Amino acid sequence: MSQRSQRKKDHIDLANKYYLPHPDADFSGINLIRPALPESKISSDSIQTNFFHKIASAPFFIEAMTGGSDESYEINRRLAFCAKKENIAMALGSASILEKEPEQLKSFVIAREINPTGILLANINPLTKPKVADQIVKELQADALQIHLNAVQEAAMTEGDRDFHWLDNILEIQQLVNVPLIIKEVGMGLDPFSVKKLAKLGINYFDVGGMGGTNFVHIENQRTANKDNLFLDDLGLSTVKSLLSNLQEISHVNFIASGGINSSINIFKSLVLGAKYVGIANHFLHLSMQDKNGTALISEIQKLKYQLIILMALFGINKLDNVKKVKYYLSLELTNFLNQI
């Protein structure tokens, strides 16, 4: 196994080992105001959405996790099977490894083979050569391309990048690929200043990837003998703080909520705050690792759908475009944060 493949395996094993059943991404600070007279009915149609020109049964999706190893092949096969059965979107983990190890393509393309007409998002790092990025999109027949920004993880990683000049290459990728780009953070939250800069350059989709879920500083700390990375642990924004601060500053782009989301109420709160889609990674990974037939994950996806449909009806909402009309108030901590950002 190559060093890159071993790193992929380490990330999966450690993410599963340190899975948080009760993550803290500040959702408890969002208090929804429910109408006693909702004037609505429960309907599965209420949560259907247009997901990059394809219809998905729900606005939440299987967020980027893995690829590039034999274990990744099996995980992506299971995840793709569940995505197909439940008609939800799926994002693959970083395919940048293909630049050095093209033989690892099978661990990514299996998702498209299992779900040939489904919604599939490719994922690369911001230094991937534009021609390679374009090739990855075409090989996977991807509907969109995530470019992940993970400076803190790279800094914590012994073998990580030490040059974070990314913008020029991102813009070259944008000019070459013919699918929408999604700029995605990896567990540390997107700040509104970076989003503004990228939005001015024509990028319309942003995945906040906030603190509260998988902690890559902790994971990299477990992978190194030095174990001296915890000074980086608090250099980010929670999922809720990232959403709130961005939506306060900019409203003409599309946001995806991810980071520590594993319940229907927090999916709903993310939509209320203005997210267009909601990504779930480690919660789904944990279930897929427990049951290799996919039964547990399919059951969880069905449960989340059912609960989300009920929430829509209880708040008098009959389609996702109207979720942002739900009234809410913030905790004192979140109010103070917004007043200072």
mmCIF file of C-alpha atoms in Angstrom:
data_model
loop_
_atom_site.group_PDB
_atom_site.id
_atom_site.type_symbol
_atom_site.label_atom_id
_atom_site.label_comp_id
_atom_site.label_asym_id
_atom_site.label_seq_id
_atom_site.Cartn_x
_atom_site.Cartn_y
_atom_site.Cartn_z
ATOM 1 C CA MET A 1 0.000 0.000 0.000
ATOM 2 C CA SER A 2 1.354 3.430 -0.947
ATOM 3 C CA GLN A 3 1.804 6.180 1.618
ATOM 4 C CA ARG A 4 -1.151 8.034 0.082
ATOM 5 C CA SER A 5 -3.419 4.986 0.245
ATOM 6 C CA GLN A 6 -2.310 4.306 3.806
ATOM 7 C CA ARG A 7 -3.210 7.884 4.719
ATOM 8 C CA LYS A 8 -6.673 7.378 3.218
ATOM 9 C CA LYS A 9 -7.099 4.235 5.317
ATOM 10 C CA ASP A 10 -5.870 6.008 8.454
ATOM 11 C CA HIS A 11 -8.372 8.821 7.977
ATOM 12 C CA ILE A 12 -11.291 6.413 7.610
ATOM 13 C CA ASP A 13 -10.261 4.249 10.561
ATOM 14 C CA LEU A 14 -9.652 7.200 12.883
ATOM 15 C CA ALA A 15 -12.787 9.088 11.801
ATOM 16 C CA ASN A 16 -14.831 6.003 12.626
ATOM 17 C CA LYS A 17 -12.957 5.423 15.905
ATOM 18 C CA TYR A 18 -13.561 8.984 17.110
ATOM 19 C CA TYR A 19 -17.124 9.262 15.831
ATOM 20 C CA LEU A 20 -19.166 11.678 17.964
ATOM 21 C CA PRO A 21 -22.769 10.499 18.461
ATOM 22 C CA HIS A 22 -23.650 13.928 19.897
ATOM 23 C CA PRO A 23 -21.576 16.516 17.996
ATOM 24 C CA ASP A 24 -21.602 20.193 18.935
ATOM 25 C CA ALA A 25 -21.828 22.490 15.923
ATOM 26 C CA ASP A 26 -23.837 25.213 17.768
ATOM 27 C CA PHE A 27 -27.239 24.049 16.544
ATOM 28 C CA SER A 28 -28.585 24.235 20.105
ATOM 29 C CA GLY A 29 -28.278 28.023 19.815
ATOM 30 C CA ILE A 30 -30.892 28.115 17.024
ATOM 31 C CA ASN A 31 -34.401 28.207 18.511
ATOM 32 C CA LEU A 32 -37.235 27.689 16.029
ATOM 33 C CA ILE A 33 -40.652 29.264 16.479
ATOM 34 C CA ARG A 34 -43.319 26.756 15.460
ATOM 35 C CA PRO A 35 -46.755 27.960 14.297
ATOM 36 C CA ALA A 36 -49.588 26.320 16.236
ATOM 37 C CA LEU A 37 -51.745 26.628 13.120
ATOM 38 C CA PRO A 38 -49.489 25.325 10.315
ATOM 39 C CA GLU A 39 -52.261 24.818 7.716
ATOM 40 C CA SER A 40 -50.335 22.055 5.981
ATOM 41 C CA LYS A 41 -50.187 18.316 5.436
ATOM 42 C CA ILE A 42 -47.471 15.682 5.537
ATOM 43 C CA SER A 43 -46.185 14.997 2.020
ATOM 44 C CA SER A 44 -42.995 13.385 0.707
ATOM 45 C CA ASP A 45 -43.042 15.878 -2.169
ATOM 46 C CA SER A 46 -42.200 18.675 0.271
ATOM 47 C CA ILE A 47 -38.537 17.655 0.543
ATOM 48 C CA GLN A 48 -37.795 16.822 -3.102
ATOM 49 C CA THR A 49 -35.196 19.126 -4.605
ATOM 50 C CA ASN A 50 -33.361 19.974 -7.807
ATOM 51 C CA PHE A 51 -29.773 18.926 -7.183
ATOM 52 C CA PHE A 52 -27.547 20.138 -10.040
ATOM 53 C CA HIS A 53 -30.286 19.582 -12.640
ATOM 54 C CA LYS A 54 -31.358 16.191 -11.290
ATOM 55 C CA ILE A 55 -34.224 15.470 -8.915
ATOM 56 C CA ALA A 56 -33.260 14.136 -5.483
ATOM 57 C CA SER A 57 -35.704 12.779 -2.932
ATOM 58 C CA ALA A 58 -34.211 14.927 -0.141
ATOM 59 C CA PRO A 59 -31.922 17.965 0.297
ATOM 60 C CA PHE A 60 -29.369 16.068 2.400
ATOM 61 C CA PHE A 61 -26.656 13.945 0.824
ATOM 62 C CA ILE A 62 -23.750 11.617 1.531
ATOM 63 C CA GLU A 63 -20.856 14.025 2.020
ATOM 64 C CA ALA A 64 -17.289 13.476 0.764
ATOM 65 C CA MET A 65 -15.396 10.802 2.689
ATOM 66 C CA THR A 66 -12.977 8.548 0.892
ATOM 67 C CA GLY A 67 -11.359 7.019 -2.176
ATOM 68 C CA GLY A 68 -7.919 5.816 -3.195
ATOM 69 C CA SER A 69 -7.559 2.463 -1.417
ATOM 70 C CA ASP A 70 -9.031 -1.035 -1.428
ATOM 71 C CA GLU A 71 -11.051 -0.224 1.694
ATOM 72 C CA SER A 72 -12.296 2.951 0.009
ATOM 73 C CA TYR A 73 -13.521 0.904 -2.948
ATOM 74 C CA GLU A 74 -15.775 -1.170 -0.684
ATOM 75 C CA ILE A 75 -17.016 1.851 1.266
ATOM 76 C CA ASN A 76 -17.853 3.821 -1.887
ATOM 77 C CA ARG A 77 -19.590 0.772 -3.341
ATOM 78 C CA ARG A 78 -21.840 0.536 -0.261
ATOM 79 C CA LEU A 79 -22.479 4.279 -0.111
ATOM 80 C CA ALA A 80 -23.349 4.423 -3.812
ATOM 81 C CA PHE A 81 -25.762 1.517 -3.419
ATOM 82 C CA CYS A 82 -27.573 3.351 -0.603
ATOM 83 C CA ALA A 83 -27.567 6.640 -2.520
ATOM 84 C CA LYS A 84 -29.107 4.934 -5.517
ATOM 85 C CA LYS A 85 -31.764 3.116 -3.515
ATOM 86 C CA GLU A 86 -32.839 6.276 -1.692
ATOM 87 C CA ASN A 87 -32.235 8.691 -4.600
ATOM 88 C CA ILE A 88 -29.992 11.082 -2.720
ATOM 89 C CA ALA A 89 -26.769 12.685 -3.919
ATOM 90 C CA MET A 90 -23.307 11.414 -3.030
ATOM 91 C CA ALA A 91 -19.941 13.163 -2.892
ATOM 92 C CA LEU A 92 -16.717 11.202 -3.223
ATOM 93 C CA GLY A 93 -13.582 11.814 -1.200
ATOM 94 C CA SER A 94 -10.567 13.568 -2.659
ATOM 95 C CA ALA A 95 -9.564 12.129 -6.021
ATOM 96 C CA SER A 96 -6.323 14.135 -6.166
ATOM 97 C CA ILE A 97 -4.451 10.897 -5.514
ATOM 98 C CA LEU A 98 -5.166 10.001 -9.169
ATOM 99 C CA GLU A 99 -2.593 12.572 -10.270
ATOM 100 C CA LYS A 100 0.135 10.302 -8.831
ATOM 101 C CA GLU A 101 -1.664 6.945 -8.696
ATOM 102 C CA PRO A 102 -4.105 6.628 -11.623
ATOM 103 C CA GLU A 103 -4.586 2.937 -10.809
ATOM 104 C CA GLN A 104 -6.721 4.043 -7.840
ATOM 105 C CA LEU A 105 -9.470 5.242 -10.198
ATOM 106 C CA LYS A 106 -11.458 2.066 -9.550
ATOM 107 C CA SER A 107 -12.113 3.127 -5.939
ATOM 108 C CA PHE A 108 -13.886 6.243 -7.217
ATOM 109 C CA VAL A 109 -15.524 5.134 -10.451
ATOM 110 C CA ILE A 110 -17.283 2.275 -8.629
ATOM 111 C CA ALA A 111 -19.764 4.868 -7.359
ATOM 112 C CA ARG A 112 -20.727 5.811 -10.906
ATOM 113 C CA GLU A 113 -20.877 2.170 -11.979
ATOM 114 C CA ILE A 114 -23.279 1.366 -9.131
ATOM 115 C CA ASN A 115 -25.398 4.479 -9.702
ATOM 116 C CA PRO A 116 -25.036 5.397 -13.404
ATOM 117 C CA THR A 117 -27.689 8.132 -13.464
ATOM 118 C CA GLY A 118 -27.443 9.363 -9.883
ATOM 119 C CA ILE A 119 -26.147 12.667 -8.546
ATOM 120 C CA LEU A 120 -22.392 12.362 -7.991
ATOM 121 C CA LEU A 121 -19.943 15.034 -6.824
ATOM 122 C CA ALA A 122 -16.209 14.703 -7.413
ATOM 123 C CA ASN A 123 -13.676 16.140 -4.979
ATOM 124 C CA ILE A 124 -10.097 17.398 -5.377
ATOM 125 C CA ASN A 125 -7.544 19.498 -3.523
ATOM 126 C CA PRO A 126 -6.887 23.102 -4.636
ATOM 127 C CA LEU A 127 -3.467 22.281 -6.137
ATOM 128 C CA THR A 128 -4.727 19.589 -8.510
ATOM 129 C CA LYS A 129 -3.628 20.362 -12.052
ATOM 130 C CA PRO A 130 -6.587 21.760 -14.032
ATOM 131 C CA LYS A 131 -6.271 19.120 -16.769
ATOM 132 C CA VAL A 132 -6.337 16.373 -14.141
ATOM 133 C CA ALA A 133 -9.377 17.974 -12.508
ATOM 134 C CA ASP A 134 -11.163 18.026 -15.857
ATOM 135 C CA GLN A 135 -10.232 14.406 -16.496
ATOM 136 C CA ILE A 136 -11.553 13.354 -13.081
ATOM 137 C CA VAL A 137 -14.879 15.104 -13.756
ATOM 138 C CA LYS A 138 -15.187 13.344 -17.096
ATOM 139 C CA GLU A 139 -14.128 9.901 -15.810
ATOM 140 C CA LEU A 140 -16.698 10.050 -13.010
ATOM 141 C CA GLN A 141 -19.346 11.849 -15.075
ATOM 142 C CA ALA A 142 -19.577 14.151 -12.081
ATOM 143 C CA ASP A 143 -22.447 16.604 -11.749
ATOM 144 C CA ALA A 144 -20.308 19.073 -9.784
ATOM 145 C CA LEU A 145 -16.751 19.366 -8.482
ATOM 146 C CA GLN A 146 -15.840 20.077 -4.875
ATOM 147 C CA ILE A 147 -12.499 21.782 -4.258
ATOM 148 C CA HIS A 148 -11.615 21.330 -0.621
ATOM 149 C CA LEU A 149 -9.710 23.922 1.389
ATOM 150 C CA ASN A 150 -7.937 22.207 4.283
ATOM 151 C CA ALA A 151 -5.033 24.430 5.290
ATOM 152 C CA VAL A 152 -5.280 23.527 8.983
ATOM 153 C CA GLN A 153 -5.343 19.803 8.245
ATOM 154 C CA GLU A 154 -2.349 20.142 5.903
ATOM 155 C CA ALA A 155 -0.459 22.070 8.586
ATOM 156 C CA ALA A 156 -1.240 19.346 11.119
ATOM 157 C CA MET A 157 -0.244 16.578 8.713
ATOM 158 C CA THR A 158 3.428 15.587 8.856
ATOM 159 C CA GLU A 159 3.492 14.995 5.095
ATOM 160 C CA GLY A 160 1.039 17.819 4.344
ATOM 161 C CA ASP A 161 1.438 20.771 1.975
ATOM 162 C CA ARG A 162 3.289 23.811 3.232
ATOM 163 C CA ASP A 163 2.337 26.188 0.434
ATOM 164 C CA PHE A 164 -1.209 27.562 0.583
ATOM 165 C CA HIS A 165 -1.155 29.709 -2.573
ATOM 166 C CA TRP A 166 -4.293 28.168 -4.056
ATOM 167 C CA LEU A 167 -6.399 30.883 -5.660
ATOM 168 C CA ASP A 168 -4.772 31.053 -9.104
ATOM 169 C CA ASN A 169 -5.040 27.297 -9.591
ATOM 170 C CA ILE A 170 -8.669 27.277 -8.453
ATOM 171 C CA LEU A 171 -9.468 29.906 -11.080
ATOM 172 C CA GLU A 172 -7.709 27.866 -13.776
ATOM 173 C CA ILE A 173 -9.797 24.840 -12.791
ATOM 174 C CA GLN A 174 -12.916 27.003 -12.920
ATOM 175 C CA GLN A 175 -12.124 28.057 -16.489
ATOM 176 C CA LEU A 176 -11.502 24.497 -17.703
ATOM 177 C CA VAL A 177 -14.148 22.248 -16.137
ATOM 178 C CA ASN A 178 -17.725 22.417 -17.416
ATOM 179 C CA VAL A 179 -19.571 21.563 -14.188
ATOM 180 C CA PRO A 180 -20.299 23.812 -11.187
ATOM 181 C CA LEU A 181 -17.501 24.252 -8.630
ATOM 182 C CA ILE A 182 -18.165 23.903 -4.917
ATOM 183 C CA ILE A 183 -15.600 25.437 -2.577
ATOM 184 C CA LYS A 184 -15.581 23.294 0.549
ATOM 185 C CA GLU A 185 -13.869 23.624 3.912
ATOM 186 C CA VAL A 186 -12.848 20.491 5.800
ATOM 187 C CA GLY A 187 -13.968 20.777 9.408
ATOM 188 C CA MET A 188 -12.871 24.332 10.173
ATOM 189 C CA GLY A 189 -15.650 26.430 8.608
ATOM 190 C CA LEU A 190 -15.655 28.879 5.704
ATOM 191 C CA ASP A 191 -15.246 32.520 6.700
ATOM 192 C CA PRO A 192 -17.315 35.215 4.933
ATOM 193 C CA PHE A 193 -14.248 37.150 3.783
ATOM 194 C CA SER A 194 -12.938 34.242 1.701
ATOM 195 C CA VAL A 195 -16.418 33.518 0.358
ATOM 196 C CA LYS A 196 -16.823 37.148 -0.743
ATOM 197 C CA LYS A 197 -13.506 37.029 -2.589
ATOM 198 C CA LEU A 198 -14.399 33.816 -4.402
ATOM 199 C CA ALA A 199 -17.968 34.898 -5.137
ATOM 200 C CA LYS A 200 -16.674 38.022 -6.870
ATOM 201 C CA LEU A 201 -14.690 35.694 -9.134
ATOM 202 C CA GLY A 202 -17.822 33.835 -10.202
ATOM 203 C CA ILE A 203 -18.003 30.852 -7.835
ATOM 204 C CA ASN A 204 -21.584 30.215 -6.717
ATOM 205 C CA TYR A 205 -21.497 27.183 -4.402
ATOM 206 C CA PHE A 206 -19.878 27.013 -0.975
ATOM 207 C CA ASP A 207 -19.850 24.117 1.502
ATOM 208 C CA VAL A 208 -19.107 25.597 4.930
ATOM 209 C CA GLY A 209 -17.595 22.357 6.347
ATOM 210 C CA GLY A 210 -17.811 23.721 9.885
ATOM 211 C CA MET A 211 -16.352 22.663 13.212
ATOM 212 C CA GLY A 212 -18.430 20.238 15.214
ATOM 213 C CA GLY A 213 -18.022 17.002 13.296
ATOM 214 C CA THR A 214 -14.892 15.134 12.236
ATOM 215 C CA ASN A 215 -11.852 16.847 13.753
ATOM 216 C CA PHE A 216 -8.886 16.439 11.418
ATOM 217 C CA VAL A 217 -6.500 18.095 13.870
ATOM 218 C CA HIS A 218 -7.234 15.288 16.323
ATOM 219 C CA ILE A 219 -6.995 12.692 13.556
ATOM 220 C CA GLU A 220 -3.623 13.968 12.343
ATOM 221 C CA ASN A 221 -2.466 14.143 15.952
ATOM 222 C CA GLN A 222 -3.120 10.402 16.215
ATOM 223 C CA ARG A 223 -1.150 9.755 13.021
ATOM 224 C CA THR A 224 2.064 11.478 14.102
ATOM 225 C CA ALA A 225 4.643 10.455 16.690
ATOM 226 C CA ASN A 226 5.160 14.118 17.565
ATOM 227 C CA LYS A 227 1.529 14.638 18.696
ATOM 228 C CA ASP A 228 2.009 18.395 18.905
ATOM 229 C CA ASN A 229 -0.877 19.701 16.775
ATOM 230 C CA LEU A 230 -3.509 20.569 19.353
ATOM 231 C CA PHE A 231 -2.554 24.266 19.261
ATOM 232 C CA LEU A 232 -4.472 24.260 15.938
ATOM 233 C CA ASP A 233 -7.626 22.822 17.468
ATOM 234 C CA ASP A 234 -9.617 26.042 17.867
ATOM 235 C CA LEU A 235 -8.818 27.845 14.603
ATOM 236 C CA GLY A 236 -12.226 27.643 13.009
ATOM 237 C CA LEU A 237 -15.927 28.386 12.950
ATOM 238 C CA SER A 238 -18.706 26.007 13.896
ATOM 239 C CA THR A 239 -21.150 24.985 11.188
ATOM 240 C CA VAL A 240 -23.819 27.337 12.532
ATOM 241 C CA LYS A 241 -21.435 30.287 12.991
ATOM 242 C CA SER A 242 -20.086 29.807 9.489
ATOM 243 C CA LEU A 243 -23.603 29.713 8.027
ATOM 244 C CA LEU A 244 -24.811 32.723 10.003
ATOM 245 C CA SER A 245 -21.799 34.908 9.290
ATOM 246 C CA ASN A 246 -21.807 34.111 5.586
ATOM 247 C CA LEU A 247 -25.530 34.587 5.123
ATOM 248 C CA GLN A 248 -25.320 37.914 6.950
ATOM 249 C CA GLU A 249 -22.654 39.113 4.518
ATOM 250 C CA ILE A 250 -23.626 37.560 1.179
ATOM 251 C CA SER A 251 -26.945 36.271 -0.148
ATOM 252 C CA HIS A 252 -26.586 35.722 -3.903
ATOM 253 C CA VAL A 253 -24.661 32.422 -3.735
ATOM 254 C CA ASN A 254 -25.661 28.918 -2.651
ATOM 255 C CA PHE A 255 -24.523 27.442 0.645
ATOM 256 C CA ILE A 256 -24.198 23.826 1.683
ATOM 257 C CA ALA A 257 -24.199 23.013 5.392
ATOM 258 C CA SER A 258 -21.909 20.278 6.663
ATOM 259 C CA GLY A 259 -19.984 19.505 9.808
ATOM 260 C CA GLY A 260 -21.454 17.652 12.788
ATOM 261 C CA ILE A 261 -24.945 17.176 11.320
ATOM 262 C CA ASN A 262 -26.574 13.855 12.176
ATOM 263 C CA SER A 263 -30.239 14.588 12.939
ATOM 264 C CA SER A 264 -33.355 15.697 11.110
ATOM 265 C CA ILE A 265 -33.800 18.753 13.327
ATOM 266 C CA ASN A 266 -30.299 20.005 12.493
ATOM 267 C CA ILE A 267 -30.856 19.336 8.792
ATOM 268 C CA PHE A 268 -34.028 21.418 9.104
ATOM 269 C CA LYS A 269 -32.276 24.184 11.048
ATOM 270 C CA SER A 270 -29.565 24.322 8.372
ATOM 271 C CA LEU A 271 -32.248 24.826 5.722
ATOM 272 C CA VAL A 272 -33.962 27.481 7.838
ATOM 273 C CA LEU A 273 -30.659 29.357 8.113
ATOM 274 C CA GLY A 274 -30.427 29.384 4.326
ATOM 275 C CA ALA A 275 -28.478 26.298 3.271
ATOM 276 C CA LYS A 276 -29.576 24.855 -0.064
ATOM 277 C CA TYR A 277 -28.252 21.367 0.654
ATOM 278 C CA VAL A 278 -26.949 19.534 3.719
ATOM 279 C CA GLY A 279 -23.996 17.136 3.719
ATOM 280 C CA ILE A 280 -23.608 14.278 6.209
ATOM 281 C CA ALA A 281 -20.296 12.415 6.366
ATOM 282 C CA ASN A 282 -19.126 10.668 9.527
ATOM 283 C CA HIS A 283 -22.603 9.770 10.756
ATOM 284 C CA PHE A 284 -23.240 7.890 7.514
ATOM 285 C CA LEU A 285 -19.719 6.437 7.483
ATOM 286 C CA HIS A 286 -20.194 5.071 10.999
ATOM 287 C CA LEU A 287 -23.422 3.323 10.007
ATOM 288 C CA SER A 288 -21.935 1.927 6.796
ATOM 289 C CA MET A 289 -18.989 0.486 8.734
ATOM 290 C CA GLN A 290 -21.338 -1.212 11.204
ATOM 291 C CA ASP A 291 -23.426 -2.955 8.546
ATOM 292 C CA LYS A 292 -21.714 -3.832 5.280
ATOM 293 C CA ASN A 293 -25.015 -4.751 3.614
ATOM 294 C CA GLY A 294 -26.129 -1.144 3.820
ATOM 295 C CA THR A 295 -29.283 -1.946 5.781
ATOM 296 C CA ALA A 296 -28.467 0.347 8.719
ATOM 297 C CA LEU A 297 -27.576 3.279 6.497
ATOM 298 C CA ILE A 298 -30.656 2.885 4.302
ATOM 299 C CA SER A 299 -32.828 2.708 7.413
ATOM 300 C CA GLU A 300 -31.242 5.907 8.756
ATOM 301 C CA ILE A 301 -31.714 7.773 5.476
ATOM 302 C CA GLN A 302 -35.375 6.727 5.422
ATOM 303 C CA LYS A 303 -35.797 7.844 9.036
ATOM 304 C CA LEU A 304 -34.233 11.243 8.359
ATOM 305 C CA LYS A 305 -36.483 11.721 5.334
ATOM 306 C CA TYR A 306 -39.618 10.814 7.294
ATOM 307 C CA GLN A 307 -38.731 13.120 10.177
ATOM 308 C CA LEU A 308 -37.838 15.967 7.836
ATOM 309 C CA ILE A 309 -41.192 15.603 6.071
ATOM 310 C CA ILE A 310 -42.956 15.849 9.439
ATOM 311 C CA LEU A 311 -40.954 18.935 10.381
ATOM 312 C CA MET A 312 -41.874 20.590 7.100
ATOM 313 C CA ALA A 313 -45.572 20.024 7.805
ATOM 314 C CA LEU A 314 -45.357 21.145 11.431
ATOM 315 C CA PHE A 315 -43.830 24.448 10.369
ATOM 316 C CA GLY A 316 -46.399 24.985 7.601
ATOM 317 C CA ILE A 317 -43.914 24.499 4.758
ATOM 318 C CA ASN A 318 -44.898 22.653 1.581
ATOM 319 C CA LYS A 319 -41.694 23.109 -0.448
ATOM 320 C CA LEU A 320 -38.038 23.666 0.338
ATOM 321 C CA ASP A 321 -37.920 27.135 -1.238
ATOM 322 C CA ASN A 322 -40.068 28.389 1.643
ATOM 323 C CA VAL A 323 -38.087 26.945 4.566
ATOM 324 C CA LYS A 324 -36.170 30.210 5.049
ATOM 325 C CA LYS A 325 -39.459 31.843 6.089
ATOM 326 C CA VAL A 326 -39.457 29.908 9.390
ATOM 327 C CA LYS A 327 -38.942 32.270 12.319
ATOM 328 C CA TYR A 328 -36.199 31.676 14.859
ATOM 329 C CA TYR A 329 -34.194 33.422 17.555
ATOM 330 C CA LEU A 330 -30.561 33.000 18.544
ATOM 331 C CA SER A 331 -28.820 32.260 21.797
ATOM 332 C CA LEU A 332 -26.917 35.107 23.459
ATOM 333 C CA GLU A 333 -23.612 33.575 22.349
ATOM 334 C CA LEU A 334 -24.620 33.479 18.686
ATOM 335 C CA THR A 335 -26.109 36.977 18.885
ATOM 336 C CA ASN A 336 -22.869 38.333 20.326
ATOM 337 C CA PHE A 337 -20.878 36.516 17.659
ATOM 338 C CA LEU A 338 -22.924 38.067 14.846
ATOM 339 C CA ASN A 339 -22.620 41.527 16.364
ATOM 340 C CA GLN A 340 -18.840 41.253 16.316
ATOM 341 C CA ILE A 341 -18.098 39.499 13.024
#
